[in-house]
Coordinates of C-alpha atoms in Angstrom, one line a residue:
Chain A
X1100 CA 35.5 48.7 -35.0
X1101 CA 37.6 47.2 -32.2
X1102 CA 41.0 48.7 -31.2
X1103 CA 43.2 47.8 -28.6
X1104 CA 45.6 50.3 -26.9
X1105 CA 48.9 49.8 -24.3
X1106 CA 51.1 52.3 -23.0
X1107 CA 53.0 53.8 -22.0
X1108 CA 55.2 53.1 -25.4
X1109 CA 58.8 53.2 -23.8
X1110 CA 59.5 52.7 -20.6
X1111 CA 63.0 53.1 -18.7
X1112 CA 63.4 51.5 -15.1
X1113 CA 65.8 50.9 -13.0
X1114 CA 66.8 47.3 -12.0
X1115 CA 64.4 46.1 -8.9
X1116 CA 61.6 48.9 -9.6
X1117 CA 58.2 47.9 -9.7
X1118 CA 56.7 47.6 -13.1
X1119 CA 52.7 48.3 -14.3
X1120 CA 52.0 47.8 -18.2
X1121 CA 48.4 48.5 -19.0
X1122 CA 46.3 47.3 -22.3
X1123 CA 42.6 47.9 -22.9
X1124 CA 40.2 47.1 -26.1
X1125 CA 37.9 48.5 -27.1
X1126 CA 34.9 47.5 -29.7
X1127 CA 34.3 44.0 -28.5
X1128 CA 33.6 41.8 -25.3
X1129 CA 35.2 38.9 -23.7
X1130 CA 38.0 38.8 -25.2
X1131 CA 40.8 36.1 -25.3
X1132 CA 43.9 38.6 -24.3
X1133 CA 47.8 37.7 -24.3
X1134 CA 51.0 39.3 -23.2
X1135 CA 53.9 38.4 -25.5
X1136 CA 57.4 39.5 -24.8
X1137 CA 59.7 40.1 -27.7
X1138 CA 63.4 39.7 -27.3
X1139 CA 65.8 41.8 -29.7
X1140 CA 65.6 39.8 -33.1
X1141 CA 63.6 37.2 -31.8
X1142 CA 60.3 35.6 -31.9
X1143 CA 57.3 36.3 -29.6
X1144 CA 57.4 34.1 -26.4
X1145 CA 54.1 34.0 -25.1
X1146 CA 53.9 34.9 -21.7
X1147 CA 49.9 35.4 -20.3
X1148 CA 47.0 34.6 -21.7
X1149 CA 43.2 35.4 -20.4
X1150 CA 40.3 33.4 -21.6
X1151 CA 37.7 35.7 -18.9
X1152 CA 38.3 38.1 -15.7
X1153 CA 40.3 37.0 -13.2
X1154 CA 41.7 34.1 -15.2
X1155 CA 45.2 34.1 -16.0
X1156 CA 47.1 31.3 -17.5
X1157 CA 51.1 31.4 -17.2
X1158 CA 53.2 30.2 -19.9
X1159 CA 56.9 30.7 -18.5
X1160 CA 57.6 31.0 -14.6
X1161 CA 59.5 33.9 -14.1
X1162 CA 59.0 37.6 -11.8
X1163 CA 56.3 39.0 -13.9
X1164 CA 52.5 38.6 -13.3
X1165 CA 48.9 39.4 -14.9
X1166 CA 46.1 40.5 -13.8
X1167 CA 42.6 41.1 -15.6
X1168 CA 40.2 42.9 -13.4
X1169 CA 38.0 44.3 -16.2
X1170 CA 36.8 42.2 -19.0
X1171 CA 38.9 44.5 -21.4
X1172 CA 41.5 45.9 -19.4
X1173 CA 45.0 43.4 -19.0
X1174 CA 47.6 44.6 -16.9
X1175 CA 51.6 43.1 -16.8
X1176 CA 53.3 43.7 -13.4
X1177 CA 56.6 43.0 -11.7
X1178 CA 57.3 43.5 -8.2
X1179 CA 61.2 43.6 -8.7
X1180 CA 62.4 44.4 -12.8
X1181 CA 65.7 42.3 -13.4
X1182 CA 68.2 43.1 -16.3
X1183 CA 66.3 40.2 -18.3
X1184 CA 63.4 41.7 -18.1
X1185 CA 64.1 44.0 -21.1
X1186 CA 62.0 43.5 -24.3
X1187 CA 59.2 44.6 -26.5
X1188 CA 56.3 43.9 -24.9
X1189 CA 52.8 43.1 -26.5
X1190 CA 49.2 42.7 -25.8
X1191 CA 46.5 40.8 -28.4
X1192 CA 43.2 40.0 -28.4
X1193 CA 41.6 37.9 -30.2
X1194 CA 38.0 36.9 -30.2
X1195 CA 35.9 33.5 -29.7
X1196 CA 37.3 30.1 -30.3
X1197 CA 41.3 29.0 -30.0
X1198 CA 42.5 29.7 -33.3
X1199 CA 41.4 32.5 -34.2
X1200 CA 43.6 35.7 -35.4
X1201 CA 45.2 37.6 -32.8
X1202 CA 45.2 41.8 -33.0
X1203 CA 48.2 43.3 -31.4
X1204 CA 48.9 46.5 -30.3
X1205 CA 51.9 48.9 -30.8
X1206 CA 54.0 47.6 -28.1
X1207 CA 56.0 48.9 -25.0
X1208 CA 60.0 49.4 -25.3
X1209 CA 60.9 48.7 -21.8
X1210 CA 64.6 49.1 -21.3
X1211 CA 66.0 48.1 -17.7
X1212 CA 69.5 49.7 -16.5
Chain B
X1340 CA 59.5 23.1 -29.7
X1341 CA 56.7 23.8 -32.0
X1342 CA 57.0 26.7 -33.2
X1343 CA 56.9 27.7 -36.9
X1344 CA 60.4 28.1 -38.0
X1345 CA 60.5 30.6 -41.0
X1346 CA 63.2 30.1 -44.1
X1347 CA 65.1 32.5 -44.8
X1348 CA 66.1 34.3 -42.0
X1349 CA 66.7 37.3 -43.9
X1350 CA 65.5 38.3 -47.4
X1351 CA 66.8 41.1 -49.5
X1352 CA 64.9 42.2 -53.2
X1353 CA 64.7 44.4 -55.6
X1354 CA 61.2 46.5 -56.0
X1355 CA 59.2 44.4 -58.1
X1356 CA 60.5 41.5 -57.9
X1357 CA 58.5 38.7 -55.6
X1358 CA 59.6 37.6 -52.3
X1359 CA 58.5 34.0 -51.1
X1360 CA 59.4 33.0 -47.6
X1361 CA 58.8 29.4 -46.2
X1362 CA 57.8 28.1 -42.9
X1363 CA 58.4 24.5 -41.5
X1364 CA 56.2 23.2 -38.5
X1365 CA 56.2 20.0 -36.3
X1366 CA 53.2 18.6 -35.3
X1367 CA 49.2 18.1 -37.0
X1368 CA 47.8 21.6 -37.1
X1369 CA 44.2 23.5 -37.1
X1370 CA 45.1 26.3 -38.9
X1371 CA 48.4 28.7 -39.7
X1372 CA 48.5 32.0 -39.6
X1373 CA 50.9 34.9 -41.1
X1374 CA 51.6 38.1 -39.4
X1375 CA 53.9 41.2 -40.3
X1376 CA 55.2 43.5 -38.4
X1377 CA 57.2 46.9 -39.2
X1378 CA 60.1 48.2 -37.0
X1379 CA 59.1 49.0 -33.4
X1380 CA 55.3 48.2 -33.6
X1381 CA 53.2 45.3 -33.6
X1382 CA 52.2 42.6 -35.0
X1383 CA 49.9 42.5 -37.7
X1384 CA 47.5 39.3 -39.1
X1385 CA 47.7 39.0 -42.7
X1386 CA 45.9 35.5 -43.5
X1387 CA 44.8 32.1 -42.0
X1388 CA 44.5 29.1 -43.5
X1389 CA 43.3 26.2 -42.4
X1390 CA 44.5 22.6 -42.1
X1391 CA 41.7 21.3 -44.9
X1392 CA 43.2 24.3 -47.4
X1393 CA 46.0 24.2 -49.7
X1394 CA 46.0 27.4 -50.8
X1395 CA 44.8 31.4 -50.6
X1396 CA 44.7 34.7 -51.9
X1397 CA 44.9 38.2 -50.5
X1398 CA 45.9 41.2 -52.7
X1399 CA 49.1 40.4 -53.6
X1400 CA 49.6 37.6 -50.8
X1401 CA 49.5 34.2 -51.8
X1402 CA 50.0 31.2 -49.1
X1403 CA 50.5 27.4 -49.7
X1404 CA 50.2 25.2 -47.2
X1405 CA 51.6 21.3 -47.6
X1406 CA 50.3 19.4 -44.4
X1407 CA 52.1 16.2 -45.6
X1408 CA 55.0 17.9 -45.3
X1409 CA 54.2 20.0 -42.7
X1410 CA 55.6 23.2 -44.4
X1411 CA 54.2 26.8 -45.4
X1412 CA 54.9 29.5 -48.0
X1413 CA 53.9 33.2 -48.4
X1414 CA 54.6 34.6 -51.8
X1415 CA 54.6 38.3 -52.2
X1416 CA 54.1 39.6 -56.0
X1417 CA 55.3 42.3 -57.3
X1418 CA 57.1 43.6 -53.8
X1419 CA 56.9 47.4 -52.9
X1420 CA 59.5 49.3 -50.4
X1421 CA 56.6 49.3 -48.5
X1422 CA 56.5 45.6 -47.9
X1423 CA 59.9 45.8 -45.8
X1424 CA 58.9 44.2 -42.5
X1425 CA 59.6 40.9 -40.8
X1426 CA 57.3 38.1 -41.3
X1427 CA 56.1 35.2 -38.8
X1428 CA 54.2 32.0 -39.6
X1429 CA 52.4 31.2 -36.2
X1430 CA 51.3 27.7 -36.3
X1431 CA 47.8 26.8 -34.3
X1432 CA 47.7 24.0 -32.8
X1433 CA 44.4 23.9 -31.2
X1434 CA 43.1 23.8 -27.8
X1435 CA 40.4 26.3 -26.4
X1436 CA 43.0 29.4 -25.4
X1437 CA 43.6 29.3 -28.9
X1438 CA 47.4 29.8 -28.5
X1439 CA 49.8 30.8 -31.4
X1440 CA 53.4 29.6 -31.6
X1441 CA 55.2 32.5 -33.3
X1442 CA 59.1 31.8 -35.1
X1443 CA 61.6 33.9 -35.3
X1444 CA 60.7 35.3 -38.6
X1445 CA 62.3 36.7 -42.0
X1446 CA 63.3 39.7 -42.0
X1447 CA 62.4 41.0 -45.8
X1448 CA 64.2 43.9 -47.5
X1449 CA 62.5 45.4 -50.0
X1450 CA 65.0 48.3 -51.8
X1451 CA 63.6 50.7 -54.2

């Protein structure tokens, strides 16, 4: 069975530290993967989404950045964390076609003081 | 925006009784999908439905969709403590990356 895993599953940084958020699957192969970010009582805004390695589609410009250099592995990064940057993060997979459903993992708490 | 926009915001019931929550969308869709997700974890899929289908069943889940009015419901029977979570209607509006557009959700209350 596939499972997807992120860590770590709270994070606390201080404003303009660097910032490395790792998600792997497992149980499947090329994968569609996506970073969501999750504001406090608000919906999931889509932030990355990875149809293959090395391809990485942006959905809003801002300091953050993706990377996939294994087929399962998708990594969120910041160079400099700002205040906004708090949230809930979350990685999905989902598999063949657009459309299909999407298989989240358990998040990251990632508080910025 | 296109988003699904879910109706109510906030739900509170009694054990047992059923809980139906309603989504509104904006544009001609491929499929909609329904997620929950309990406090501090993630998301999880619950059922699709596609454009051509006006209704399914899973358990005690049952979803409607009205494309001429471009609207959704998810009815839960006979609700359980267990079912507290919010809920998100995720609209799918095509395109190869597959993208979801995810609400804000209703927050459902389910007291024993």
């Amino acid at each position: 069975s596939q499972t997807i895993h992120q860590w770590p599953a709270t994070l606390v940084q201080p404003v303009g530290s660097p910032l490395s958020l790792e998600c792997t699957v497992e149980g499947t192969s090329n994968p569609n993967l996506y970073w969501y970010r999750q504001a406090a009582g608000r919906g999931l805004q889509l932030l990355f989404y990875s149809v293959g390695i090395g391809q990485i589609s942006s959905e809003v410009p801002q300091n953050l950045s993706a990377s996939r250099p294994q087929d399962r592995q998708f990594i969120l990064s910041s160079k400099k964390l700002l205040l906004s940057d708090s949230g809930f993060y979350l990685c999905a997979w989902s598999q063949g076609q657009g459309g299909q459903p999407q298989h989240f993992g358990d998040g990251t708490r990632l508080s910025i003081l | 925006s296109q988003q699904g926009e879910e109706d109510p915001q906030a739900l509170s019931i009694q054990e047992g009784e059923n809980a139906t929550m309603n989504c509104s969308y904006k544009t001609s869709i491929n499929n909609l999908q329904w997620y929950r997700q309990n406090s501090g974890r993630g998301l999880v899929h619950l059922i699709l439905i596609r454009s051509n289908e006006r209704e399914k069943h899973s358990g005690r889940l049952r979803v409607t969709l009205d494309t001429s009015k471009k609207s959704s419901s998810l009815l839960i029977t006979a609700s359980r403590a267990a079912d507290t979570a919010s809920y998100f209607c995720a609209p799918n509006y095509g395109g190869s990356q597959g993208n979801l557009i995810f609400g804000k959700g209703t927050k459902l209350s389910v007291k024993p």
